PDB file of C-alpha atoms in Angstrom:
ATOM      1  CA  ASP A   1     102.684  63.150-121.788  1.00  0.00           C
ATOM      2  CA  THR A   2     103.943  63.991-118.777  1.00  0.00           C
ATOM      3  CA  GLY A   3     102.000  67.731-118.694  1.00  0.00           C
ATOM      4  CA  VAL A   4      99.091  68.394-116.646  1.00  0.00           C
ATOM      5  CA  SER A   5      95.834  67.581-119.866  1.00  0.00           C
ATOM      6  CA  GLN A   6      92.465  69.337-119.293  1.00  0.00           C
ATOM      7  CA  ASN A   7      89.439  68.044-121.292  1.00  0.00           C
ATOM      8  CA  PRO A   8      87.552  68.738-123.595  1.00  0.00           C
ATOM      9  CA  ARG A   9      89.498  71.466-124.779  1.00  0.00           C
ATOM     10  CA  HIS A  10      86.863  73.102-126.481  1.00  0.00           C
ATOM     11  CA  LYS A  11      83.023  72.912-124.820  1.00  0.00           C
ATOM     12  CA  ILE A  12      80.201  74.885-126.544  1.00  0.00           C
ATOM     13  CA  THR A  13      76.785  75.184-124.413  1.00  0.00           C
ATOM     14  CA  LYS A  14      72.718  76.154-123.640  1.00  0.00           C
ATOM     15  CA  ARG A  15      73.019  78.680-121.562  1.00  0.00           C
ATOM     16  CA  GLY A  16      70.924  76.915-118.056  1.00  0.00           C
ATOM     17  CA  GLN A  17      72.834  74.083-119.695  1.00  0.00           C
ATOM     18  CA  ASN A  18      75.374  71.964-116.912  1.00  0.00           C
ATOM     19  CA  VAL A  19      79.116  71.558-118.167  1.00  0.00           C
ATOM     20  CA  THR A  20      81.957  69.379-116.159  1.00  0.00           C
ATOM     21  CA  PHE A  21      86.011  69.869-117.346  1.00  0.00           C
ATOM     22  CA  ARG A  22      88.594  67.304-115.832  1.00  0.00           C
ATOM     23  CA  CYS A  23      92.098  68.305-115.792  1.00  0.00           C
ATOM     24  CA  ASP A  24      94.828  65.995-114.830  1.00  0.00           C
ATOM     25  CA  PRO A  25      97.783  66.734-113.014  1.00  0.00           C
ATOM     26  CA  ILE A  26     101.400  66.070-113.706  1.00  0.00           C
ATOM     27  CA  SER A  27     101.640  62.517-111.644  1.00  0.00           C
ATOM     28  CA  GLU A  28     103.576  63.505-108.504  1.00  0.00           C
ATOM     29  CA  HIS A  29     102.369  66.752-107.651  1.00  0.00           C
ATOM     30  CA  ASN A  30     100.288  67.670-104.969  1.00  0.00           C
ATOM     31  CA  ARG A  31      98.893  70.284-104.978  1.00  0.00           C
ATOM     32  CA  LEU A  32      96.490  71.104-108.174  1.00  0.00           C
ATOM     33  CA  TYR A  33      94.793  75.146-108.291  1.00  0.00           C
ATOM     34  CA  TRP A  34      92.011  76.328-110.988  1.00  0.00           C
ATOM     35  CA  TYR A  35      92.241  79.543-113.047  1.00  0.00           C
ATOM     36  CA  ARG A  36      89.815  81.326-114.671  1.00  0.00           C
ATOM     37  CA  GLN A  37      90.545  83.783-117.655  1.00  0.00           C
ATOM     38  CA  THR A  38      88.853  85.252-119.530  1.00  0.00           C
ATOM     39  CA  LEU A  39      89.041  87.647-123.131  1.00  0.00           C
ATOM     40  CA  GLY A  40      92.568  90.277-122.574  1.00  0.00           C
ATOM     41  CA  GLN A  41      93.098  89.153-118.767  1.00  0.00           C
ATOM     42  CA  GLY A  42      95.211  87.762-116.452  1.00  0.00           C
ATOM     43  CA  PRO A  43      94.438  84.019-115.114  1.00  0.00           C
ATOM     44  CA  GLU A  44      91.748  83.847-111.717  1.00  0.00           C
ATOM     45  CA  PHE A  45      92.989  81.970-108.975  1.00  0.00           C
ATOM     46  CA  LEU A  46      89.384  79.538-107.944  1.00  0.00           C
ATOM     47  CA  THR A  47      90.426  77.482-106.144  1.00  0.00           C
ATOM     48  CA  TYR A  48      93.298  74.583-104.684  1.00  0.00           C
ATOM     49  CA  PHE A  49      93.675  70.620-103.769  1.00  0.00           C
ATOM     50  CA  GLN A  50      96.400  69.827-101.489  1.00  0.00           C
ATOM     51  CA  ASN A  51      95.390  65.837-102.601  1.00  0.00           C
ATOM     52  CA  GLU A  52      91.895  65.347-102.259  1.00  0.00           C
ATOM     53  CA  ALA A  53      91.408  68.806 -99.687  1.00  0.00           C
ATOM     54  CA  GLN A  54      89.548  71.335-100.727  1.00  0.00           C
ATOM     55  CA  LEU A  55      91.837  74.054 -99.329  1.00  0.00           C
ATOM     56  CA  GLU A  56      90.830  77.621-100.447  1.00  0.00           C
ATOM     57  CA  LYS A  57      88.129  78.658-102.710  1.00  0.00           C
ATOM     58  CA  SER A  58      87.955  82.316-104.143  1.00  0.00           C
ATOM     59  CA  ARG A  59      85.341  85.021-104.592  1.00  0.00           C
ATOM     60  CA  LEU A  60      84.600  83.761-107.480  1.00  0.00           C
ATOM     61  CA  LEU A  61      83.402  80.635-106.811  1.00  0.00           C
ATOM     62  CA  SER A  62      79.303  80.770-106.891  1.00  0.00           C
ATOM     63  CA  ASP A  63      77.515  78.225-105.756  1.00  0.00           C
ATOM     64  CA  ARG A  64      77.179  77.243-108.920  1.00  0.00           C
ATOM     65  CA  PHE A  65      79.975  76.163-109.202  1.00  0.00           C
ATOM     66  CA  SER A  66      82.288  73.016-107.124  1.00  0.00           C
ATOM     67  CA  ALA A  67      85.027  71.189-107.738  1.00  0.00           C
ATOM     68  CA  GLU A  68      86.733  68.410-106.805  1.00  0.00           C
ATOM     69  CA  ARG A  69      89.941  65.795-106.362  1.00  0.00           C
ATOM     70  CA  PRO A  70      88.257  62.245-104.875  1.00  0.00           C
ATOM     71  CA  LYS A  71      91.098  60.914-104.825  1.00  0.00           C
ATOM     72  CA  GLY A  72      94.382  63.199-105.047  1.00  0.00           C
ATOM     73  CA  SER A  73      94.565  62.484-108.206  1.00  0.00           C
ATOM     74  CA  PHE A  74      92.274  64.189-110.836  1.00  0.00           C
ATOM     75  CA  SER A  75      89.866  66.961-110.248  1.00  0.00           C
ATOM     76  CA  THR A  76      86.374  68.202-111.891  1.00  0.00           C
ATOM     77  CA  LEU A  77      84.782  71.584-112.283  1.00  0.00           C
ATOM     78  CA  GLU A  78      81.414  71.374-112.793  1.00  0.00           C
ATOM     79  CA  ILE A  79      79.238  74.603-113.493  1.00  0.00           C
ATOM     80  CA  GLN A  80      75.731  74.645-112.938  1.00  0.00           C
ATOM     81  CA  ARG A  81      72.890  76.065-114.886  1.00  0.00           C
ATOM     82  CA  THR A  82      75.600  77.993-116.768  1.00  0.00           C
ATOM     83  CA  GLU A  83      75.281  81.865-117.563  1.00  0.00           C
ATOM     84  CA  GLN A  84      76.938  84.014-120.785  1.00  0.00           C
ATOM     85  CA  GLY A  85      79.130  85.420-118.302  1.00  0.00           C
ATOM     86  CA  ASP A  86      81.123  81.812-117.243  1.00  0.00           C
ATOM     87  CA  SER A  87      82.556  81.911-120.822  1.00  0.00           C
ATOM     88  CA  ALA A  88      85.802  81.919-120.783  1.00  0.00           C
ATOM     89  CA  MET A  89      89.153  79.349-120.761  1.00  0.00           C
ATOM     90  CA  TYR A  90      89.206  77.708-117.183  1.00  0.00           C
ATOM     91  CA  LEU A  91      93.117  76.609-116.631  1.00  0.00           C
ATOM     92  CA  CYS A  92      94.281  74.070-113.972  1.00  0.00           C
ATOM     93  CA  ALA A  93      97.817  73.780-112.930  1.00  0.00           C
ATOM     94  CA  SER A  94      99.597  71.885-111.121  1.00  0.00           C
ATOM     95  CA  SER A  95     102.678  71.932-108.647  1.00  0.00           C
ATOM     96  CA  PRO A  96     104.567  69.954-106.058  1.00  0.00           C
ATOM     97  CA  THR A  97     104.120  70.185-102.089  1.00  0.00           C
ATOM     98  CA  GLY A  98     106.090  72.536-100.868  1.00  0.00           C
ATOM     99  CA  GLY A  99     107.233  73.935-105.602  1.00  0.00           C
ATOM    100  CA  GLU A 100     105.919  77.146-106.124  1.00  0.00           C
ATOM    101  CA  LYS A 101     105.868  76.844-109.259  1.00  0.00           C
ATOM    102  CA  LEU A 102     103.168  75.993-111.324  1.00  0.00           C
ATOM    103  CA  PHE A 103     102.838  73.824-113.964  1.00  0.00           C
ATOM    104  CA  PHE A 104      99.670  75.169-116.415  1.00  0.00           C
ATOM    105  CA  GLY A 105      97.102  72.623-119.094  1.00  0.00           C
ATOM    106  CA  SER A 106      96.252  74.099-121.899  1.00  0.00           C
ATOM    107  CA  GLY A 107      93.090  74.349-120.667  1.00  0.00           C
ATOM    108  CA  THR A 108      89.357  74.342-121.086  1.00  0.00           C
ATOM    109  CA  GLN A 109      87.554  77.394-123.188  1.00  0.00           C
ATOM    110  CA  LEU A 110      83.866  77.636-122.631  1.00  0.00           C
ATOM    111  CA  SER A 111      81.445  79.443-124.183  1.00  0.00           C
ATOM    112  CA  VAL A 112      78.647  79.765-123.278  1.00  0.00           C
ATOM    113  CA  LEU A 113      74.995  80.393-125.899  1.00  0.00           C
TER     114      LEU A 113
ATOM    115  CA  ALA B   1      94.728  93.099-101.066  1.00  0.00           C
ATOM    116  CA  GLN B   2      97.959  91.784-103.656  1.00  0.00           C
ATOM    117  CA  THR B   3      97.738  93.926-107.238  1.00  0.00           C
ATOM    118  CA  VAL B   4      99.636  93.264-110.484  1.00  0.00           C
ATOM    119  CA  THR B   5     100.036  96.069-112.789  1.00  0.00           C
ATOM    120  CA  GLN B   6     101.078  95.685-116.521  1.00  0.00           C
ATOM    121  CA  SER B   7     100.815  99.359-118.022  1.00  0.00           C
ATOM    122  CA  GLN B   8     102.330  97.302-121.263  1.00  0.00           C
ATOM    123  CA  PRO B   9      98.798  96.015-122.888  1.00  0.00           C
ATOM    124  CA  GLU B  10     100.857  95.625-126.415  1.00  0.00           C
ATOM    125  CA  MET B  11     104.538  95.954-127.384  1.00  0.00           C
ATOM    126  CA  SER B  12     106.642  94.696-130.925  1.00  0.00           C
ATOM    127  CA  VAL B  13     110.014  94.261-131.183  1.00  0.00           C
ATOM    128  CA  GLN B  14     112.140  93.886-134.592  1.00  0.00           C
ATOM    129  CA  GLU B  15     114.093  89.948-133.989  1.00  0.00           C
ATOM    130  CA  ALA B  16     117.062  89.842-133.333  1.00  0.00           C
ATOM    131  CA  GLU B  17     117.211  93.311-130.477  1.00  0.00           C
ATOM    132  CA  THR B  18     115.512  93.845-126.948  1.00  0.00           C
ATOM    133  CA  VAL B  19     112.399  94.056-125.840  1.00  0.00           C
ATOM    134  CA  THR B  20     111.939  95.232-121.590  1.00  0.00           C
ATOM    135  CA  LEU B  21     108.118  94.521-120.409  1.00  0.00           C
ATOM    136  CA  SER B  22     107.009  96.427-117.172  1.00  0.00           C
ATOM    137  CA  CYS B  23     105.177  95.133-114.032  1.00  0.00           C
ATOM    138  CA  THR B  24     104.328  96.885-110.681  1.00  0.00           C
ATOM    139  CA  TYR B  25     103.141  95.128-107.989  1.00  0.00           C
ATOM    140  CA  ASP B  26     101.892  96.455-104.812  1.00  0.00           C
ATOM    141  CA  THR B  27     102.204  94.523-101.071  1.00  0.00           C
ATOM    142  CA  SER B  28     102.246  94.782 -97.663  1.00  0.00           C
ATOM    143  CA  GLU B  29     104.324  91.442 -97.716  1.00  0.00           C
ATOM    144  CA  SER B  30     107.911  90.989 -97.291  1.00  0.00           C
ATOM    145  CA  ASN B  31     108.355  87.252 -98.473  1.00  0.00           C
ATOM    146  CA  TYR B  32     106.995  86.703-102.447  1.00  0.00           C
ATOM    147  CA  TYR B  33     107.689  85.294-105.569  1.00  0.00           C
ATOM    148  CA  LEU B  34     107.354  87.472-108.387  1.00  0.00           C
ATOM    149  CA  PHE B  35     107.258  85.490-111.957  1.00  0.00           C
ATOM    150  CA  TRP B  36     106.873  85.644-115.585  1.00  0.00           C
ATOM    151  CA  TYR B  37     104.356  83.722-117.405  1.00  0.00           C
ATOM    152  CA  LYS B  38     105.605  83.380-121.615  1.00  0.00           C
ATOM    153  CA  GLN B  39     100.990  82.651-123.165  1.00  0.00           C
ATOM    154  CA  PRO B  40     101.525  81.079-126.771  1.00  0.00           C
ATOM    155  CA  PRO B  41      98.708  81.020-129.100  1.00  0.00           C
ATOM    156  CA  SER B  42      98.256  77.849-128.064  1.00  0.00           C
ATOM    157  CA  ARG B  43      96.885  78.760-124.819  1.00  0.00           C
ATOM    158  CA  GLN B  44      99.085  77.197-122.589  1.00  0.00           C
ATOM    159  CA  MET B  45     101.157  79.208-119.856  1.00  0.00           C
ATOM    160  CA  ILE B  46     104.784  78.582-119.560  1.00  0.00           C
ATOM    161  CA  LEU B  47     106.557  79.562-116.700  1.00  0.00           C
ATOM    162  CA  VAL B  48     109.449  82.376-118.172  1.00  0.00           C
ATOM    163  CA  ILE B  49     111.413  83.164-114.511  1.00  0.00           C
ATOM    164  CA  ARG B  50     111.091  83.186-111.186  1.00  0.00           C
ATOM    165  CA  GLN B  51     112.431  85.595-108.686  1.00  0.00           C
ATOM    166  CA  GLU B  52     112.477  85.268-104.915  1.00  0.00           C
ATOM    167  CA  ALA B  53     111.838  88.416-103.117  1.00  0.00           C
ATOM    168  CA  TYR B  54     114.622  87.667-100.468  1.00  0.00           C
ATOM    169  CA  LYS B  55     117.222  87.075-103.003  1.00  0.00           C
ATOM    170  CA  GLN B  56     118.986  90.536-104.009  1.00  0.00           C
ATOM    171  CA  GLN B  57     120.238  88.839-107.778  1.00  0.00           C
ATOM    172  CA  ASN B  58     118.110  89.165-110.106  1.00  0.00           C
ATOM    173  CA  ALA B  59     116.613  86.030-111.541  1.00  0.00           C
ATOM    174  CA  THR B  60     117.891  85.444-115.813  1.00  0.00           C
ATOM    175  CA  GLU B  61     117.257  82.221-118.128  1.00  0.00           C
ATOM    176  CA  ASN B  62     118.865  82.258-121.066  1.00  0.00           C
ATOM    177  CA  ARG B  63     117.945  85.639-123.312  1.00  0.00           C
ATOM    178  CA  PHE B  64     115.495  86.614-120.334  1.00  0.00           C
ATOM    179  CA  SER B  65     116.388  88.402-116.999  1.00  0.00           C
ATOM    180  CA  VAL B  66     114.765  90.573-114.798  1.00  0.00           C
ATOM    181  CA  ASN B  67     115.232  93.686-113.294  1.00  0.00           C
ATOM    182  CA  PHE B  68     113.714  93.657-109.655  1.00  0.00           C
ATOM    183  CA  GLN B  69     113.559  97.110-107.725  1.00  0.00           C
ATOM    184  CA  LYS B  70     112.240  95.560-103.956  1.00  0.00           C
ATOM    185  CA  ALA B  71     111.266  98.785-102.566  1.00  0.00           C
ATOM    186  CA  ALA B  72     110.026 100.572-105.947  1.00  0.00           C
ATOM    187  CA  LYS B  73     107.577  97.025-105.960  1.00  0.00           C
ATOM    188  CA  SER B  74     109.241  96.915-110.027  1.00  0.00           C
ATOM    189  CA  PHE B  75     109.417  93.576-111.875  1.00  0.00           C
ATOM    190  CA  SER B  76     110.674  93.674-115.466  1.00  0.00           C
ATOM    191  CA  LEU B  77     111.061  91.356-117.701  1.00  0.00           C
ATOM    192  CA  LYS B  78     114.218  91.791-120.532  1.00  0.00           C
ATOM    193  CA  ILE B  79     114.363  89.496-123.762  1.00  0.00           C
ATOM    194  CA  SER B  80     117.583  89.554-125.637  1.00  0.00           C
ATOM    195  CA  ASP B  81     117.975  88.883-129.586  1.00  0.00           C
ATOM    196  CA  SER B  82     114.327  88.207-129.396  1.00  0.00           C
ATOM    197  CA  GLN B  83     113.374  86.275-131.742  1.00  0.00           C
ATOM    198  CA  LEU B  84     110.049  84.503-133.299  1.00  0.00           C
ATOM    199  CA  GLY B  85     109.112  82.091-131.326  1.00  0.00           C
ATOM    200  CA  ASP B  86     109.063  84.660-128.528  1.00  0.00           C
ATOM    201  CA  THR B  87     105.429  85.810-129.865  1.00  0.00           C
ATOM    202  CA  ALA B  88     103.086  85.668-127.076  1.00  0.00           C
ATOM    203  CA  MET B  89     101.173  87.279-124.081  1.00  0.00           C
ATOM    204  CA  TYR B  90     103.280  88.124-121.431  1.00  0.00           C
ATOM    205  CA  PHE B  91     101.977  87.771-118.254  1.00  0.00           C
ATOM    206  CA  CYS B  92     103.535  89.212-114.184  1.00  0.00           C
ATOM    207  CA  ALA B  93     102.907  87.090-111.564  1.00  0.00           C
ATOM    208  CA  PHE B  94     103.321  87.066-107.627  1.00  0.00           C
ATOM    209  CA  MET B  95     102.421  84.542-104.980  1.00  0.00           C
ATOM    210  CA  LYS B  96     103.408  84.989-101.310  1.00  0.00           C
ATOM    211  CA  TYR B  97     105.538  82.961 -99.681  1.00  0.00           C
ATOM    212  CA  ASN B  98     102.823  79.872 -97.854  1.00  0.00           C
ATOM    213  CA  ASN B  99     100.031  81.279 -99.984  1.00  0.00           C
ATOM    214  CA  ASN B 100      98.223  79.280-103.301  1.00  0.00           C
ATOM    215  CA  ASP B 101      96.884  82.431-105.040  1.00  0.00           C
ATOM    216  CA  MET B 102      98.820  83.437-107.534  1.00  0.00           C
ATOM    217  CA  ARG B 103      98.222  87.108-108.560  1.00  0.00           C
ATOM    218  CA  PHE B 104      98.738  88.275-111.650  1.00  0.00           C
ATOM    219  CA  GLY B 105      98.090  91.398-114.441  1.00  0.00           C
ATOM    220  CA  ALA B 106      96.641  91.405-117.156  1.00  0.00           C
ATOM    221  CA  GLY B 107      99.411  90.417-119.109  1.00  0.00           C
ATOM    222  CA  THR B 108     102.046  92.554-122.224  1.00  0.00           C
ATOM    223  CA  ARG B 109     101.465  90.906-125.813  1.00  0.00           C
ATOM    224  CA  LEU B 110     105.041  91.390-127.904  1.00  0.00           C
ATOM    225  CA  THR B 111     105.094  90.860-131.270  1.00  0.00           C
ATOM    226  CA  VAL B 112     108.396  89.801-132.613  1.00  0.00           C
ATOM    227  CA  LYS B 113     109.460  91.826-135.798  1.00  0.00           C
ATOM    228  CA  PRO B 114     111.289  90.027-138.206  1.00  0.00           C
TER     229      PRO B 114
END
């Protein structure tokens, strides 16, 4: 399977705990994006990487959120001290340099109790 | 700021018939891309069709076509010969040229009835 892969598929955690999600983009894609989608809404942009460099961050990405892409391949999104309002689907997408088509993974559904 | 509006939260259509989903957007940019994405119950976003703003010709992909009205900032999706597998959420999206922030509408839930 050469699509975008996200793990875990589902995560249930208690408020205040830290969680980390992983995204493996399509191998030849240099660009990687994180989006958040709440029920009944479209995805909202969180952050974007070009190779290992994090080039853009949305105001939605509070200081409790951190994303990394250390080797320019897979990426992790960590949420510290989770809050109930963090409950959402976290989507990862990738695209080749110069490409405007985003290829999405199946997402990680986070539930904060 | 760019905004994308989908005014139809839900729609339904009989199998084999045609349905049109509406989308309007607001931007001061002249160069940009528009997209329709499909999100089935599996939750994976799948690109249906895209349009480059500088192209006047409407994009088509098999049973899917768009009506792009740049002056009116309108970008509707027409699905012909609807199939049961077309049942999904459909999101309209906007991306400025040379930008990486894709903005999505709130979506339209389409149900194709047998």
